[in-house]
Amino acid sequence: MKRIFLFICLILIGSIVLGATNALAQKKKMKKEPIMWAAEDIKWETPKDAPPGMMVASLWGDMSKKGPYGALVKFPAGAKIPLHYHSNDAKVIVISGSMTIAPEGGAEKTYGQGSYLTPLGGSKHTTSIGDAGCTAFQEGSGPFDTKMVEPPKEKK
């Protein structure tokens, strides 16, 4: 009985070692390729449920799904997004143009080319885009969404 148990344990250990060796060998065979896209080769799309005129170019990952992503985001000139929030944190660098952000109940501030923002998930704010539009790089670890905050209903 001890011999059968020892034999089964050796087979299991051998299978695990062999599987790990094969996985490492396959990983070594997969060669990373550099990614080099000229601006004209970047594919821009309108994301689902996006504000009118917004365009996104996914660089890695998928900003609509769980997991890390990086994307270029274009907002049209004069766009105004009323009070809203996003479910997850993001990191944003303004590449061109400007965007004005006003936290709920706070003063608005304009962020131009080179500005860095980290809007936190759940923080309510408004966004408006300058006359030249705005292009930004955005990175996050989870899905990016825009949840509109309903204005308080007027009392009659």
CSV table of C-alpha atoms in Angstrom, one decimal:
chain,number,residue,atom,x,y,z
A,1,MET,CA,0.0,0.0,0.0
A,2,LYS,CA,2.9,2.4,0.9
A,3,ARG,CA,4.5,1.6,-2.5
A,4,ILE,CA,1.4,2.4,-4.4
A,5,PHE,CA,1.0,5.7,-2.6
A,6,LEU,CA,4.6,6.6,-3.2
A,7,PHE,CA,4.3,5.6,-6.9
A,8,ILE,CA,1.2,7.8,-7.3
A,9,CYS,CA,3.0,10.7,-5.5
A,10,LEU,CA,6.0,10.4,-7.8
A,11,ILE,CA,3.7,10.4,-10.9
A,12,LEU,CA,1.9,13.5,-9.7
A,13,ILE,CA,5.1,15.4,-8.8
A,14,GLY,CA,6.6,14.4,-12.2
A,15,SER,CA,3.5,15.7,-14.0
A,16,ILE,CA,3.7,19.0,-12.2
A,17,VAL,CA,7.4,19.5,-13.0
A,18,LEU,CA,6.9,18.5,-16.6
A,19,GLY,CA,3.9,20.9,-17.0
A,20,ALA,CA,5.9,23.8,-15.4
A,21,THR,CA,8.8,23.1,-17.7
A,22,ASN,CA,6.6,23.1,-20.8
A,23,ALA,CA,4.9,26.3,-19.8
A,24,LEU,CA,8.3,28.0,-19.3
A,25,ALA,CA,9.5,26.7,-22.7
A,26,GLN,CA,6.4,28.1,-24.4
A,27,LYS,CA,6.8,31.4,-22.7
A,28,LYS,CA,10.4,31.7,-23.9
A,29,LYS,CA,9.3,30.9,-27.5
A,30,MET,CA,6.8,33.7,-27.5
A,31,LYS,CA,8.8,36.7,-28.7
A,32,LYS,CA,7.6,40.2,-27.9
A,33,GLU,CA,7.3,42.4,-30.9
A,34,PRO,CA,7.7,46.2,-30.7
A,35,ILE,CA,4.6,48.3,-31.3
A,36,MET,CA,5.2,51.4,-33.4
A,37,TRP,CA,2.1,53.1,-34.8
A,38,ALA,CA,2.3,56.3,-36.8
A,39,ALA,CA,-0.5,58.8,-35.9
A,40,GLU,CA,-2.3,58.0,-39.1
A,41,ASP,CA,-2.4,54.3,-38.3
A,42,ILE,CA,-4.1,54.7,-34.9
A,43,LYS,CA,-7.7,53.5,-35.0
A,44,TRP,CA,-10.2,55.9,-33.4
A,45,GLU,CA,-13.7,54.7,-32.3
A,46,THR,CA,-16.7,56.1,-30.6
A,47,PRO,CA,-17.1,54.3,-27.3
A,48,LYS,CA,-20.5,53.0,-26.2
A,49,ASP,CA,-22.4,55.4,-24.0
A,50,ALA,CA,-19.8,58.2,-24.6
A,51,PRO,CA,-20.6,61.9,-24.6
A,52,PRO,CA,-21.4,63.1,-28.2
A,53,GLY,CA,-18.2,63.6,-30.3
A,54,MET,CA,-15.9,61.7,-28.0
A,55,MET,CA,-13.4,59.4,-29.7
A,56,VAL,CA,-11.1,56.8,-28.2
A,57,ALA,CA,-8.0,55.0,-29.6
A,58,SER,CA,-7.2,52.0,-27.5
A,59,LEU,CA,-3.4,51.5,-27.1
A,60,TRP,CA,-3.6,48.4,-24.8
A,61,GLY,CA,-6.3,46.6,-22.9
A,62,ASP,CA,-9.9,47.6,-23.1
A,63,MET,CA,-11.2,50.5,-21.2
A,64,SER,CA,-14.7,49.1,-21.1
A,65,LYS,CA,-13.6,45.9,-19.4
A,66,LYS,CA,-11.9,44.9,-16.2
A,67,GLY,CA,-8.2,45.1,-16.3
A,68,PRO,CA,-5.5,47.7,-17.1
A,69,TYR,CA,-5.8,49.8,-20.2
A,70,GLY,CA,-4.2,52.8,-21.9
A,71,ALA,CA,-5.9,55.0,-24.5
A,72,LEU,CA,-5.9,58.3,-26.3
A,73,VAL,CA,-9.1,60.2,-25.8
A,74,LYS,CA,-10.4,63.1,-28.0
A,75,PHE,CA,-13.1,65.5,-26.8
A,76,PRO,CA,-14.8,67.9,-29.3
A,77,ALA,CA,-14.4,71.7,-28.9
A,78,GLY,CA,-17.0,73.1,-26.6
A,79,ALA,CA,-18.2,69.8,-25.1
A,80,LYS,CA,-19.8,70.1,-21.7
A,81,ILE,CA,-20.4,67.1,-19.5
A,82,PRO,CA,-22.7,67.9,-16.6
A,83,LEU,CA,-22.2,66.6,-13.1
A,84,HIS,CA,-21.0,63.0,-13.3
A,85,TYR,CA,-18.5,60.5,-11.8
A,86,HIS,CA,-16.5,57.5,-12.9
A,87,SER,CA,-16.5,54.1,-11.1
A,88,ASN,CA,-12.7,53.7,-11.1
A,89,ASP,CA,-9.6,55.9,-10.7
A,90,ALA,CA,-7.8,57.0,-13.8
A,91,LYS,CA,-4.6,58.9,-14.7
A,92,VAL,CA,-4.9,61.5,-17.4
A,93,ILE,CA,-2.3,63.7,-19.2
A,94,VAL,CA,-3.6,66.5,-21.5
A,95,ILE,CA,-1.7,66.3,-24.8
A,96,SER,CA,-3.4,69.2,-26.6
A,97,GLY,CA,-6.2,71.7,-26.0
A,98,SER,CA,-7.7,72.1,-22.5
A,99,MET,CA,-10.3,70.8,-20.2
A,100,THR,CA,-12.0,72.5,-17.3
A,101,ILE,CA,-12.9,70.5,-14.3
A,102,ALA,CA,-15.1,71.6,-11.4
A,103,PRO,CA,-15.5,69.2,-8.4
A,104,GLU,CA,-19.0,69.1,-7.0
A,105,GLY,CA,-19.5,72.3,-5.0
A,106,GLY,CA,-16.0,73.5,-5.9
A,107,ALA,CA,-14.3,76.1,-8.1
A,108,GLU,CA,-13.5,75.1,-11.7
A,109,LYS,CA,-9.9,75.0,-12.9
A,110,THR,CA,-8.6,74.7,-16.5
A,111,TYR,CA,-5.9,72.1,-17.3
A,112,GLY,CA,-4.0,72.7,-20.5
A,113,GLN,CA,-1.3,70.8,-22.5
A,114,GLY,CA,1.0,68.8,-20.2
A,115,SER,CA,-1.4,68.8,-17.2
A,116,TYR,CA,-1.6,65.6,-15.2
A,117,LEU,CA,-4.9,64.6,-13.4
A,118,THR,CA,-5.9,61.6,-11.4
A,119,PRO,CA,-9.7,61.7,-11.1
A,120,LEU,CA,-10.7,59.3,-8.3
A,121,GLY,CA,-13.5,56.9,-8.8
A,122,GLY,CA,-16.7,58.2,-7.3
A,123,SER,CA,-15.6,61.9,-7.2
A,124,LYS,CA,-18.4,64.0,-8.7
A,125,HIS,CA,-17.4,66.7,-11.1
A,126,THR,CA,-18.3,68.6,-14.3
A,127,THR,CA,-16.1,68.7,-17.4
A,128,SER,CA,-16.0,71.3,-20.2
A,129,ILE,CA,-13.7,71.4,-23.2
A,130,GLY,CA,-12.0,74.4,-24.6
A,131,ASP,CA,-12.5,76.0,-28.0
A,132,ALA,CA,-9.7,73.9,-29.5
A,133,GLY,CA,-11.0,70.5,-28.3
A,134,CYS,CA,-8.9,68.3,-26.1
A,135,THR,CA,-6.8,65.2,-26.7
A,136,ALA,CA,-5.5,63.3,-23.6
A,137,PHE,CA,-3.7,60.1,-22.7
A,138,GLN,CA,-5.6,58.1,-20.2
A,139,GLU,CA,-4.6,55.0,-18.2
A,140,GLY,CA,-6.6,53.0,-15.7
A,141,SER,CA,-6.9,49.6,-14.0
A,142,GLY,CA,-10.6,49.0,-14.4
A,143,PRO,CA,-13.4,49.8,-16.7
A,144,PHE,CA,-13.9,53.5,-17.5
A,145,ASP,CA,-17.5,54.7,-17.4
A,146,THR,CA,-19.3,58.0,-17.1
A,147,LYS,CA,-22.2,57.9,-14.6
A,148,MET,CA,-24.4,61.0,-14.8
A,149,VAL,CA,-25.6,62.5,-11.5
A,150,GLU,CA,-29.3,63.4,-11.7
A,151,PRO,CA,-30.0,67.0,-10.7
A,152,PRO,CA,-32.2,67.4,-7.6
A,153,LYS,CA,-35.9,67.5,-8.5
A,154,GLU,CA,-37.6,70.8,-8.0
A,155,LYS,CA,-40.1,70.9,-5.2
A,156,LYS,CA,-43.6,72.0,-6.2
